[in-house]
mmCIF file of C-alpha atoms and ligand atoms in Angstrom:
data_model
loop_
_atom_site.group_PDB
_atom_site.id
_atom_site.type_symbol
_atom_site.label_atom_id
_atom_site.label_comp_id
_atom_site.label_asym_id
_atom_site.label_seq_id
_atom_site.Cartn_x
_atom_site.Cartn_y
_atom_site.Cartn_z
ATOM 1 C CA UNK A 1 -32.159 -84.870 51.556
ATOM 2 C CA UNK A 2 -35.034 -87.172 52.456
ATOM 3 C CA UNK A 3 -37.109 -86.611 55.561
ATOM 4 C CA UNK A 4 -36.899 -88.658 58.737
ATOM 5 C CA UNK A 5 -40.424 -89.437 59.914
ATOM 6 C CA UNK A 6 -41.936 -91.110 62.941
ATOM 7 C CA UNK A 7 -45.614 -91.793 62.240
ATOM 8 C CA UNK A 8 -48.142 -93.265 64.642
ATOM 9 C CA UNK A 9 -50.875 -95.554 63.374
ATOM 10 C CA UNK A 10 -53.578 -95.667 66.006
ATOM 11 C CA UNK A 11 -55.618 -98.214 64.012
ATOM 12 C CA UNK A 12 -59.129 -98.686 65.467
ATOM 13 C CA UNK A 13 -58.224 -97.553 68.972
ATOM 14 C CA UNK A 14 -59.301 -94.594 71.142
ATOM 15 C CA UNK A 15 -62.725 -92.985 71.123
ATOM 16 C CA UNK A 16 -62.878 -89.297 70.208
ATOM 17 C CA UNK A 17 -62.246 -88.005 73.742
ATOM 18 C CA UNK A 18 -59.373 -90.426 74.324
ATOM 19 C CA UNK A 19 -57.878 -89.588 70.951
ATOM 20 C CA UNK A 20 -58.069 -85.857 71.616
ATOM 21 C CA UNK A 21 -56.338 -86.335 74.981
ATOM 22 C CA UNK A 22 -53.558 -88.381 73.409
ATOM 23 C CA UNK A 23 -53.040 -85.849 70.617
ATOM 24 C CA UNK A 24 -52.987 -82.840 72.959
ATOM 25 C CA UNK A 25 -50.687 -84.636 75.382
ATOM 26 C CA UNK A 26 -48.260 -85.325 72.538
ATOM 27 C CA UNK A 27 -48.576 -81.713 71.418
ATOM 28 C CA UNK A 28 -47.630 -80.575 74.938
ATOM 29 C CA UNK A 29 -44.722 -82.996 75.112
ATOM 30 C CA UNK A 30 -43.315 -81.625 71.856
ATOM 31 C CA UNK A 31 -43.799 -77.957 72.748
ATOM 32 C CA UNK A 32 -40.496 -76.108 72.873
ATOM 33 C CA UNK A 33 -38.617 -79.268 71.976
ATOM 34 C CA UNK A 34 -36.453 -79.669 68.917
ATOM 35 C CA UNK A 35 -36.744 -83.128 67.437
ATOM 36 C CA UNK A 36 -34.768 -84.528 64.539
ATOM 37 C CA UNK A 37 -37.668 -85.987 62.587
ATOM 38 C CA UNK A 38 -41.148 -85.123 61.367
ATOM 39 C CA UNK A 39 -43.917 -86.440 63.606
ATOM 40 C CA UNK A 40 -47.233 -87.721 62.240
ATOM 41 C CA UNK A 41 -50.259 -89.281 63.911
ATOM 42 C CA UNK A 42 -52.668 -91.510 61.992
ATOM 43 C CA UNK A 43 -56.059 -91.309 63.660
ATOM 44 C CA UNK A 44 -59.467 -92.779 62.836
ATOM 45 C CA UNK A 45 -61.441 -90.652 60.352
ATOM 46 C CA UNK A 46 -63.815 -89.163 62.898
ATOM 47 C CA UNK A 47 -60.926 -87.799 64.974
ATOM 48 C CA UNK A 48 -59.177 -85.988 62.153
ATOM 49 C CA UNK A 49 -60.874 -82.577 62.228
ATOM 50 C CA UNK A 50 -60.879 -82.243 66.026
ATOM 51 C CA UNK A 51 -57.292 -83.429 66.355
ATOM 52 C CA UNK A 52 -56.090 -81.107 63.577
ATOM 53 C CA UNK A 53 -57.748 -78.197 65.363
ATOM 54 C CA UNK A 54 -56.382 -79.091 68.801
ATOM 55 C CA UNK A 55 -52.695 -79.428 67.945
ATOM 56 C CA UNK A 56 -49.948 -77.470 66.234
ATOM 57 C CA UNK A 57 -50.059 -79.083 62.813
ATOM 58 C CA UNK A 58 -46.778 -77.453 61.860
ATOM 59 C CA UNK A 59 -45.197 -79.762 64.477
ATOM 60 C CA UNK A 60 -47.411 -82.828 64.179
ATOM 61 C CA UNK A 61 -48.820 -83.912 60.826
ATOM 62 C CA UNK A 62 -52.250 -85.494 60.898
ATOM 63 C CA UNK A 63 -52.921 -88.607 58.839
ATOM 64 C CA UNK A 64 -55.932 -90.709 57.903
ATOM 65 C CA UNK A 65 -55.510 -94.480 57.805
ATOM 66 C CA UNK A 66 -57.375 -94.968 54.536
ATOM 67 C CA UNK A 67 -59.443 -93.148 51.931
ATOM 68 C CA UNK A 68 -61.930 -94.165 49.265
ATOM 69 C CA UNK A 69 -60.930 -95.294 45.789
ATOM 70 C CA UNK A 70 -63.648 -93.076 44.324
ATOM 71 C CA UNK A 71 -63.754 -89.281 44.251
ATOM 72 C CA UNK A 72 -67.352 -88.781 45.434
ATOM 73 C CA UNK A 73 -70.886 -90.021 45.020
ATOM 74 C CA UNK A 74 -73.107 -92.905 46.045
ATOM 75 C CA UNK A 75 -70.612 -94.946 48.087
ATOM 76 C CA UNK A 76 -72.309 -95.303 51.446
ATOM 77 C CA UNK A 77 -69.911 -95.335 54.367
ATOM 78 C CA UNK A 78 -66.842 -94.270 52.402
ATOM 79 C CA UNK A 79 -64.628 -91.241 53.099
ATOM 80 C CA UNK A 80 -62.975 -89.501 50.164
ATOM 81 C CA UNK A 81 -59.451 -88.131 49.938
ATOM 82 C CA UNK A 82 -60.968 -84.670 49.459
ATOM 83 C CA UNK A 83 -62.900 -85.043 52.729
ATOM 84 C CA UNK A 84 -59.740 -86.164 54.527
ATOM 85 C CA UNK A 85 -57.852 -83.133 53.212
ATOM 86 C CA UNK A 86 -60.684 -80.797 54.247
ATOM 87 C CA UNK A 87 -60.143 -81.757 57.914
ATOM 88 C CA UNK A 88 -56.605 -80.398 57.949
ATOM 89 C CA UNK A 89 -54.989 -83.826 57.594
ATOM 90 C CA UNK A 90 -52.025 -83.866 55.231
ATOM 91 C CA UNK A 91 -51.144 -87.573 55.122
ATOM 92 C CA UNK A 92 -52.977 -90.813 54.439
ATOM 93 C CA UNK A 93 -51.772 -94.334 55.204
ATOM 94 C CA UNK A 94 -52.594 -96.554 52.213
ATOM 95 C CA UNK A 95 -52.171 -100.258 51.556
ATOM 96 C CA UNK A 96 -51.721 -101.269 55.166
ATOM 97 C CA UNK A 97 -51.541 -105.068 55.362
ATOM 98 C CA UNK A 98 -54.653 -105.138 57.550
ATOM 99 C CA UNK A 99 -56.601 -103.378 54.804
ATOM 100 C CA UNK A 100 -55.156 -105.652 52.144
ATOM 101 C CA UNK A 101 -55.978 -108.782 54.165
ATOM 102 C CA UNK A 102 -59.320 -107.953 55.839
ATOM 103 C CA UNK A 103 -60.849 -105.530 53.335
ATOM 104 C CA UNK A 104 -59.479 -107.120 50.176
ATOM 105 C CA UNK A 105 -57.699 -104.045 48.879
ATOM 106 C CA UNK A 106 -56.035 -105.020 45.628
ATOM 107 C CA UNK A 107 -53.111 -103.318 43.875
ATOM 108 C CA UNK A 108 -55.618 -101.814 41.404
ATOM 109 C CA UNK A 109 -57.787 -100.341 44.166
ATOM 110 C CA UNK A 110 -54.683 -98.975 45.885
ATOM 111 C CA UNK A 111 -53.533 -97.377 42.665
ATOM 112 C CA UNK A 112 -56.788 -95.383 42.541
ATOM 113 C CA UNK A 113 -56.482 -94.401 46.190
ATOM 114 C CA UNK A 114 -52.933 -93.144 45.674
ATOM 115 C CA UNK A 115 -54.003 -91.037 42.685
ATOM 116 C CA UNK A 116 -56.902 -89.493 44.596
ATOM 117 C CA UNK A 117 -54.713 -88.819 47.627
ATOM 118 C CA UNK A 118 -52.143 -87.046 45.454
ATOM 119 C CA UNK A 119 -54.834 -85.095 43.596
ATOM 120 C CA UNK A 120 -55.950 -83.771 46.994
ATOM 121 C CA UNK A 121 -52.434 -82.888 48.143
ATOM 122 C CA UNK A 122 -52.257 -85.670 50.722
ATOM 123 C CA UNK A 123 -48.948 -87.444 51.214
ATOM 124 C CA UNK A 124 -49.542 -91.189 50.920
ATOM 125 C CA UNK A 125 -47.680 -93.370 53.410
ATOM 126 C CA UNK A 126 -47.788 -96.466 51.249
ATOM 127 C CA UNK A 127 -47.318 -99.784 53.047
ATOM 128 C CA UNK A 128 -45.701 -102.885 51.625
ATOM 129 C CA UNK A 129 -44.465 -106.081 53.195
ATOM 130 C CA UNK A 130 -44.483 -109.852 52.971
ATOM 131 C CA UNK A 131 -46.267 -112.431 55.116
ATOM 132 C CA UNK A 132 -44.286 -115.049 57.018
ATOM 133 C CA UNK A 133 -44.823 -117.842 54.464
ATOM 134 C CA UNK A 134 -43.444 -115.587 51.725
ATOM 135 C CA UNK A 135 -40.325 -114.791 53.754
ATOM 136 C CA UNK A 136 -39.827 -118.454 54.584
ATOM 137 C CA UNK A 137 -40.104 -119.285 50.883
ATOM 138 C CA UNK A 138 -37.554 -116.503 50.234
ATOM 139 C CA UNK A 139 -40.059 -114.621 48.126
ATOM 140 C CA UNK A 140 -40.022 -111.437 50.199
ATOM 141 C CA UNK A 141 -38.032 -109.330 47.746
ATOM 142 C CA UNK A 142 -40.219 -110.395 44.850
ATOM 143 C CA UNK A 143 -43.432 -109.716 46.805
ATOM 144 C CA UNK A 144 -42.378 -106.244 47.901
ATOM 145 C CA UNK A 145 -41.192 -105.409 44.399
ATOM 146 C CA UNK A 146 -44.549 -106.283 42.854
ATOM 147 C CA UNK A 147 -46.484 -104.415 45.532
ATOM 148 C CA UNK A 148 -44.536 -101.283 44.626
ATOM 149 C CA UNK A 149 -44.652 -101.897 40.877
ATOM 150 C CA UNK A 150 -48.336 -102.760 40.695
ATOM 151 C CA UNK A 151 -49.642 -99.741 42.588
ATOM 152 C CA UNK A 152 -47.027 -97.019 42.195
ATOM 153 C CA UNK A 153 -44.937 -97.420 39.057
ATOM 154 C CA UNK A 154 -47.603 -95.827 36.882
ATOM 155 C CA UNK A 155 -46.881 -92.535 38.640
ATOM 156 C CA UNK A 156 -44.886 -89.783 37.006
ATOM 157 C CA UNK A 157 -41.491 -89.051 38.513
ATOM 158 C CA UNK A 158 -42.907 -85.861 40.025
ATOM 159 C CA UNK A 159 -45.798 -87.686 41.695
ATOM 160 C CA UNK A 160 -43.641 -90.555 42.895
ATOM 161 C CA UNK A 161 -41.496 -87.950 44.614
ATOM 162 C CA UNK A 162 -44.442 -87.219 46.926
ATOM 163 C CA UNK A 163 -44.762 -90.796 48.214
ATOM 164 C CA UNK A 164 -43.529 -92.054 51.578
ATOM 165 C CA UNK A 165 -43.027 -95.829 51.756
ATOM 166 C CA UNK A 166 -43.410 -97.998 54.839
ATOM 167 C CA UNK A 167 -41.905 -101.477 54.811
ATOM 168 C CA UNK A 168 -43.912 -103.535 57.262
ATOM 169 C CA UNK A 169 -43.207 -107.262 57.273
ATOM 170 C CA UNK A 170 -46.616 -108.666 58.185
ATOM 171 C CA UNK A 171 -45.090 -111.213 60.564
ATOM 172 C CA UNK A 172 -43.713 -108.346 62.642
ATOM 173 C CA UNK A 173 -46.933 -106.340 62.976
ATOM 174 C CA UNK A 174 -48.398 -106.449 66.460
ATOM 175 C CA UNK A 175 -46.505 -109.661 67.205
ATOM 176 C CA UNK A 176 -43.652 -108.261 69.276
ATOM 177 C CA UNK A 177 -41.377 -109.984 66.769
ATOM 178 C CA UNK A 178 -39.545 -107.143 65.064
ATOM 179 C CA UNK A 179 -37.344 -107.519 62.008
ATOM 180 C CA UNK A 180 -33.681 -107.329 62.927
ATOM 181 C CA UNK A 181 -31.882 -104.136 62.024
ATOM 182 C CA UNK A 182 -30.065 -106.128 59.318
ATOM 183 C CA UNK A 183 -33.274 -107.527 57.840
ATOM 184 C CA UNK A 184 -34.781 -104.039 57.747
ATOM 185 C CA UNK A 185 -31.678 -102.481 56.181
ATOM 186 C CA UNK A 186 -31.427 -105.269 53.594
ATOM 187 C CA UNK A 187 -35.018 -104.748 52.432
ATOM 188 C CA UNK A 188 -34.862 -100.950 52.548
ATOM 189 C CA UNK A 189 -31.693 -100.948 50.434
ATOM 190 C CA UNK A 190 -33.383 -103.331 47.998
ATOM 191 C CA UNK A 191 -36.408 -101.011 47.759
ATOM 192 C CA UNK A 192 -34.190 -97.995 47.164
ATOM 193 C CA UNK A 193 -32.446 -99.889 44.382
ATOM 194 C CA UNK A 194 -35.772 -100.664 42.654
ATOM 195 C CA UNK A 195 -36.704 -96.994 42.890
ATOM 196 C CA UNK A 196 -33.344 -95.973 41.446
ATOM 197 C CA UNK A 197 -33.785 -98.390 38.531
ATOM 198 C CA UNK A 198 -37.224 -96.994 37.744
ATOM 199 C CA UNK A 199 -36.991 -93.281 38.613
ATOM 200 C CA UNK A 200 -33.263 -92.588 38.926
ATOM 201 C CA UNK A 201 -30.938 -92.233 41.887
ATOM 202 C CA UNK A 202 -32.088 -88.736 42.876
ATOM 203 C CA UNK A 203 -35.717 -89.829 43.366
ATOM 204 C CA UNK A 204 -34.571 -92.969 45.200
ATOM 205 C CA UNK A 205 -32.337 -90.923 47.480
ATOM 206 C CA UNK A 206 -35.146 -88.495 48.263
ATOM 207 C CA UNK A 207 -37.780 -91.119 49.133
ATOM 208 C CA UNK A 208 -38.363 -91.712 52.835
ATOM 209 C CA UNK A 209 -38.716 -95.423 53.608
ATOM 210 C CA UNK A 210 -40.106 -96.130 57.086
ATOM 211 C CA UNK A 211 -39.953 -99.426 58.933
ATOM 212 C CA UNK A 212 -43.023 -100.772 60.714
ATOM 213 C CA UNK A 213 -43.736 -103.842 62.810
ATOM 214 C CA UNK A 214 -43.277 -103.988 66.584
ATOM 215 C CA UNK A 215 -41.039 -100.951 66.545
ATOM 216 C CA UNK A 216 -40.764 -99.572 70.078
ATOM 217 C CA UNK A 217 -38.637 -97.504 72.432
ATOM 218 C CA UNK A 218 -36.127 -100.286 72.941
ATOM 219 C CA UNK A 219 -35.436 -101.182 69.285
ATOM 220 C CA UNK A 220 -36.064 -97.864 67.478
ATOM 221 C CA UNK A 221 -32.536 -96.533 67.871
ATOM 222 C CA UNK A 222 -30.942 -99.611 66.352
ATOM 223 C CA UNK A 223 -33.464 -99.742 63.483
ATOM 224 C CA UNK A 224 -33.187 -96.014 62.701
ATOM 225 C CA UNK A 225 -29.382 -96.156 62.736
ATOM 226 C CA UNK A 226 -29.476 -97.989 59.400
ATOM 227 C CA UNK A 227 -28.638 -95.795 56.420
ATOM 228 C CA UNK A 228 -31.788 -96.722 54.481
ATOM 229 C CA UNK A 229 -34.261 -96.703 57.381
ATOM 230 C CA UNK A 230 -35.759 -93.225 57.494
ATOM 231 C CA UNK A 231 -38.105 -93.651 60.414
ATOM 232 C CA UNK A 232 -40.977 -95.765 61.595
ATOM 233 C CA UNK A 233 -44.669 -96.462 61.265
ATOM 234 C CA UNK A 234 -45.669 -97.259 64.813
ATOM 235 C CA UNK A 235 -48.822 -99.080 65.871
ATOM 236 C CA UNK A 236 -49.099 -100.237 69.490
ATOM 237 C CA UNK A 237 -46.321 -97.996 70.758
ATOM 238 C CA UNK A 238 -48.023 -94.860 69.385
ATOM 239 C CA UNK A 239 -50.982 -95.226 71.740
ATOM 240 C CA UNK A 240 -49.262 -93.594 74.702
ATOM 241 C CA UNK A 241 -47.025 -90.503 74.812
ATOM 242 C CA UNK A 242 -44.677 -92.293 77.224
ATOM 243 C CA UNK A 243 -44.069 -94.986 74.594
ATOM 244 C CA UNK A 244 -44.186 -92.781 71.486
ATOM 245 C CA UNK A 245 -41.899 -89.930 72.597
ATOM 246 C CA UNK A 246 -38.808 -92.129 73.088
ATOM 247 C CA UNK A 247 -39.251 -93.415 69.521
ATOM 248 C CA UNK A 248 -39.384 -89.830 68.212
ATOM 249 C CA UNK A 249 -36.301 -89.084 70.285
ATOM 250 C CA UNK A 250 -34.484 -92.112 68.889
ATOM 251 C CA UNK A 251 -33.408 -89.767 66.069
HETATM 252 P P1 LIG B 1 -47.207 -102.392 65.454
HETATM 253 O O1 LIG B 1 -48.013 -101.968 64.131
HETATM 254 O O2 LIG B 1 -46.205 -101.323 65.749
HETATM 255 O O3 LIG B 1 -48.254 -102.504 66.530
HETATM 256 O O4 LIG B 1 -46.554 -103.711 65.160
HETATM 257 C C1 LIG B 1 -47.364 -101.309 63.079
HETATM 258 C C2 LIG B 1 -48.346 -101.055 61.967
HETATM 259 O O5 LIG B 1 -49.175 -101.945 61.688
HETATM 260 O O6 LIG B 1 -48.337 -99.990 61.327
#
């Protein structure tokens, strides 16, 4: 059966010392506790190696928030999937709407990033989601379908089986305006149907689809209670253990 996952996305927050404190505090909070989901933290690149060393990575997976679309070479300032993997990180968030919007990441670029992540045994947490205007024009299903098709449907069935999806309606990210449990369920069921049509029901049933966008301690339980919502990608509420733990415990 597919995994339940609660993943934090720290974005560009916390310097190295602050990040290490947050990670070790979370590690302490989880010690000796049985939780009903996998826990992941997505830190800035420079935190990855120190965080991976400081925590029990069998209990908390470490994730990058991006990787390069090239394997290696003269790409000043870039960080490759191989480098990410060499830190002890095992996940990478790809296609986040902030990267698509501010850093012009296209479906073609994302396709390359996914392939490199998989080649380096990283689990991509691949983000999809419509902007407000697209939802208002009732184009949200179409938009999400092409985001998945354009970057992921070239993958073999075996490789697709390694992908985690995160549905993040852009209008809900950092706005405090979360999708309703019904809106989330409706889209997640739609996504699972597209996956079933392309890769078969077994692959669709085994793919974890997370919800992201103003998910917090007070709405997580209701969102995660939906049959097709397999967890959350959490931004703001992952920046403090007091806010993040109740989301983990919502399962
Ligand atoms: P948020 O961000 O929880 O702060 O809305 C979610 C995300 O962008 O992954």
